[in-house]
Amino acid sequence: MNNGLFITFEGADAAGKTTQVNLFKEYAKKHFPKNKVVFVHEPGGTVLGENVRSLLLAVSKDAPVPKAELMLFLASRAQICEKVILPALNEGKIVVADRFYDSTIAYQGMARGVLAPKDILALNKLVIGNLTPNLTFYLKISAKEAMARKKKMGEGLDRFEKEKADFHQKVCEGYDFIAKKEKKRFHVIDATRTVEDIQNEIISTVNEKLKKKGH
């Protein structure tokens, strides 16, 4: 049983999720003891995970088929949980993850249609046991807004970012589905607000959660 705090950031591509993780990282450097907060991202975070990340995100003619895609995500997750996340939580640290298993439900479950959400959860339990985030920030954005933002980003989009509008619509619907099921864990944020407003809400929510946890 760990006594740490596990926070995840979720949302469709271009919702501003990674931007907010990086801003929180800067905040943590100034306001938390050194090494108190551990930041990870999925897929990746370990040597094996980064190799998997390259396979998953590369725009290639030999891209993973949906079932292989799902299994690669699970392999990366198994590695980072055992090597990084669980040890940190067991030491009472705060772990902040840029994506976790909710992404698998939204992308491979709802958008790809590989398995039903309950079956994806069952696979995840096999891989990571009962590990569940204490708090999940869901940066909510419409598929239309996401597509508009990606057009502005131009070149350099990964394989998932290049998917068509209907795929991203299903991803958004997937996250909305999870948020309704996981109301106690999910903190939904309107991702069309200013970066500063979103950052302030995240910091305030984390600090409130820490007080309740006795950190």
Coordinates of C-alpha atoms in Angstrom, one line a residue:
M1 CA 0.0 0.0 0.0
N2 CA 1.6 3.3 -1.1
N3 CA 1.2 6.6 0.7
G4 CA 2.1 8.8 -2.3
L5 CA -0.1 10.8 -4.6
F6 CA -0.7 9.8 -8.2
I7 CA -1.9 12.5 -10.6
T8 CA -2.6 12.0 -14.3
F9 CA -3.3 14.4 -17.1
E10 CA -5.6 13.2 -19.9
G11 CA -7.2 14.7 -23.0
A12 CA -7.4 14.5 -26.7
D13 CA -4.5 15.6 -28.9
A14 CA -3.9 19.3 -28.9
A15 CA -5.9 19.9 -25.7
G16 CA -2.9 21.5 -24.1
K17 CA -2.2 18.6 -21.7
T18 CA 1.6 18.5 -22.1
T19 CA 1.8 22.2 -21.8
Q20 CA 0.1 22.1 -18.4
V21 CA 2.3 19.2 -17.2
N22 CA 5.4 21.3 -18.1
L23 CA 4.0 24.3 -16.3
F24 CA 3.2 22.2 -13.2
K25 CA 6.8 20.9 -13.4
E26 CA 8.1 24.4 -13.2
Y27 CA 5.8 25.1 -10.3
A28 CA 6.9 22.0 -8.5
K29 CA 10.6 23.0 -8.8
K30 CA 9.9 26.2 -6.9
H31 CA 7.3 24.9 -4.3
F32 CA 8.2 21.3 -3.5
P33 CA 11.3 19.7 -1.9
K34 CA 13.8 18.3 -4.4
N35 CA 12.9 14.9 -5.7
K36 CA 9.4 15.0 -4.1
V37 CA 7.6 15.1 -7.4
V38 CA 8.3 12.5 -10.2
F39 CA 7.2 13.3 -13.7
V40 CA 6.5 10.5 -16.3
H41 CA 4.9 10.2 -19.7
E42 CA 3.2 7.5 -21.6
P43 CA 4.3 5.7 -23.6
G44 CA 7.9 5.9 -22.4
G45 CA 9.8 6.8 -19.3
T46 CA 12.1 3.8 -19.4
V47 CA 14.5 2.5 -22.0
L48 CA 12.0 -0.1 -23.1
G49 CA 9.2 2.4 -23.0
E50 CA 11.0 4.9 -25.2
N51 CA 11.7 2.3 -27.8
V52 CA 8.0 1.4 -27.7
R53 CA 7.1 5.0 -28.0
S54 CA 9.1 5.3 -31.2
L55 CA 7.2 2.3 -32.7
L56 CA 3.8 3.7 -31.7
L57 CA 4.2 7.3 -32.7
A58 CA 6.2 7.0 -35.9
V59 CA 4.3 7.7 -39.2
S60 CA 5.2 4.5 -41.0
K61 CA 3.8 2.2 -43.7
D62 CA 4.3 -0.7 -41.2
A63 CA 2.5 1.0 -38.3
P64 CA 1.2 -1.4 -35.6
V65 CA -2.3 -2.9 -36.2
P66 CA -4.8 -1.9 -33.5
K67 CA -4.3 -5.1 -31.4
A68 CA -0.6 -4.7 -31.6
E69 CA -0.9 -1.0 -30.7
L70 CA -2.9 -1.9 -27.6
M71 CA -0.4 -4.5 -26.4
L72 CA 2.6 -2.2 -27.0
F73 CA 1.0 0.4 -24.8
L74 CA 0.4 -2.2 -22.1
A75 CA 4.0 -3.4 -22.3
S76 CA 5.3 0.2 -21.8
R77 CA 2.9 0.7 -18.9
A78 CA 4.0 -2.5 -17.2
Q79 CA 7.6 -1.4 -17.4
I80 CA 7.2 2.1 -16.1
C81 CA 4.8 1.1 -13.3
E82 CA 7.2 -1.5 -11.9
K83 CA 10.4 0.5 -12.5
V84 CA 9.3 4.0 -11.7
I85 CA 5.8 4.8 -10.6
L86 CA 5.2 2.2 -7.9
P87 CA 8.6 2.7 -6.2
A88 CA 8.1 6.4 -6.1
L89 CA 4.6 6.1 -4.7
N90 CA 5.9 3.6 -2.1
E91 CA 8.4 6.3 -1.0
G92 CA 5.6 8.7 -0.5
K93 CA 6.3 10.8 -3.5
I94 CA 4.0 12.6 -5.9
V95 CA 3.9 11.1 -9.3
V96 CA 2.6 13.2 -12.2
A97 CA 1.9 11.3 -15.5
D98 CA 1.2 12.7 -18.9
R99 CA -1.3 10.0 -19.9
F100 CA -2.1 6.7 -18.2
Y101 CA -4.7 3.9 -18.8
D102 CA -7.6 6.3 -19.4
S103 CA -5.9 7.1 -22.7
T104 CA -6.0 3.4 -23.6
I105 CA -9.7 3.2 -23.0
A106 CA -10.4 6.4 -25.1
Y107 CA -8.0 5.7 -27.9
Q108 CA -7.7 1.9 -28.3
G109 CA -11.1 1.1 -26.8
M110 CA -13.5 3.8 -27.9
A111 CA -11.8 5.1 -31.0
R112 CA -10.1 2.0 -32.4
G113 CA -12.7 -0.4 -31.1
V114 CA -10.2 -3.1 -30.2
L115 CA -12.0 -4.0 -27.0
A116 CA -14.8 -2.8 -24.8
P117 CA -13.8 -0.4 -22.0
K118 CA -14.4 -3.1 -19.3
D119 CA -12.1 -5.5 -21.1
I120 CA -9.4 -2.9 -21.5
L121 CA -9.6 -2.3 -17.7
A122 CA -9.3 -6.0 -17.1
L123 CA -6.1 -6.1 -19.2
N124 CA -4.8 -3.1 -17.3
K125 CA -5.4 -4.8 -14.0
L126 CA -3.4 -7.8 -15.2
V127 CA -0.6 -5.4 -16.0
I128 CA -0.6 -2.9 -13.1
G129 CA -2.7 -4.5 -10.4
N130 CA -5.0 -2.2 -8.5
L131 CA -3.0 1.0 -9.2
T132 CA -5.4 3.8 -9.8
P133 CA -4.7 7.6 -10.1
N134 CA -5.8 9.6 -7.0
L135 CA -6.6 12.6 -9.3
T136 CA -7.0 12.9 -13.1
F137 CA -7.1 16.2 -14.9
Y138 CA -9.2 15.9 -18.0
L139 CA -8.6 18.8 -20.4
K140 CA -11.8 18.8 -22.3
I141 CA -11.8 20.0 -25.9
S142 CA -14.1 19.4 -28.9
A143 CA -12.8 17.4 -31.8
K144 CA -13.4 20.4 -34.0
E145 CA -11.3 22.6 -31.8
A146 CA -8.6 19.9 -31.6
M147 CA -8.4 19.7 -35.4
A148 CA -8.2 23.4 -35.8
R149 CA -5.3 23.6 -33.3
K150 CA -3.5 20.8 -35.1
K151 CA -3.7 22.6 -38.4
K152 CA -1.9 25.6 -36.7
M153 CA 0.8 23.2 -35.5
G154 CA 1.6 22.3 -39.1
E155 CA 4.4 19.8 -39.6
G156 CA 5.8 17.3 -37.0
L157 CA 2.5 15.6 -36.1
D158 CA 2.7 12.0 -34.8
R159 CA 0.7 9.1 -36.1
F160 CA -2.2 9.7 -33.7
E161 CA -2.3 13.4 -34.3
K162 CA -2.6 12.7 -38.0
E163 CA -5.8 10.6 -37.6
K164 CA -9.0 11.9 -39.2
A165 CA -11.7 13.9 -37.5
D166 CA -14.0 10.9 -36.8
F167 CA -11.2 9.2 -34.9
H168 CA -10.7 12.3 -32.7
Q169 CA -14.4 12.6 -32.2
K170 CA -14.6 9.1 -30.8
V171 CA -11.6 9.9 -28.5
C172 CA -13.4 12.9 -27.1
E173 CA -16.6 10.8 -26.6
G174 CA -14.4 8.1 -24.9
Y175 CA -13.1 10.6 -22.4
D176 CA -16.5 12.0 -21.7
F177 CA -17.7 8.5 -21.1
I178 CA -14.9 7.8 -18.5
A179 CA -15.4 11.2 -16.8
K180 CA -19.1 10.4 -16.2
K181 CA -18.1 7.0 -14.7
E182 CA -15.2 8.3 -12.6
K183 CA -16.6 11.6 -11.3
K184 CA -14.7 11.4 -8.0
R185 CA -11.4 10.9 -9.7
F186 CA -11.8 13.1 -12.7
H187 CA -11.4 16.9 -12.6
V188 CA -12.8 18.2 -15.9
I189 CA -11.3 21.5 -17.2
D190 CA -12.5 23.5 -20.1
A191 CA -9.3 23.4 -22.3
T192 CA -10.5 26.5 -24.3
R193 CA -9.7 28.8 -21.4
T194 CA -6.4 30.6 -21.1
V195 CA -3.3 28.7 -20.3
E196 CA -2.9 30.8 -17.1
D197 CA -6.4 30.1 -15.8
I198 CA -6.1 26.4 -16.4
Q199 CA -2.7 26.4 -14.6
N200 CA -4.1 28.2 -11.6
E201 CA -7.0 25.8 -11.3
I202 CA -4.6 22.8 -11.5
I203 CA -2.3 24.1 -8.8
S204 CA -5.2 25.0 -6.5
T205 CA -6.8 21.5 -7.0
V206 CA -3.5 19.7 -6.4
N207 CA -2.7 21.7 -3.2
E208 CA -6.2 20.9 -1.9
K209 CA -5.7 17.2 -2.6
L210 CA -2.4 17.3 -0.8
K211 CA -3.9 18.8 2.3
K212 CA -6.5 16.0 2.4
K213 CA -3.8 13.4 1.9
G214 CA -1.7 15.0 4.7
H215 CA 1.3 15.8 2.5

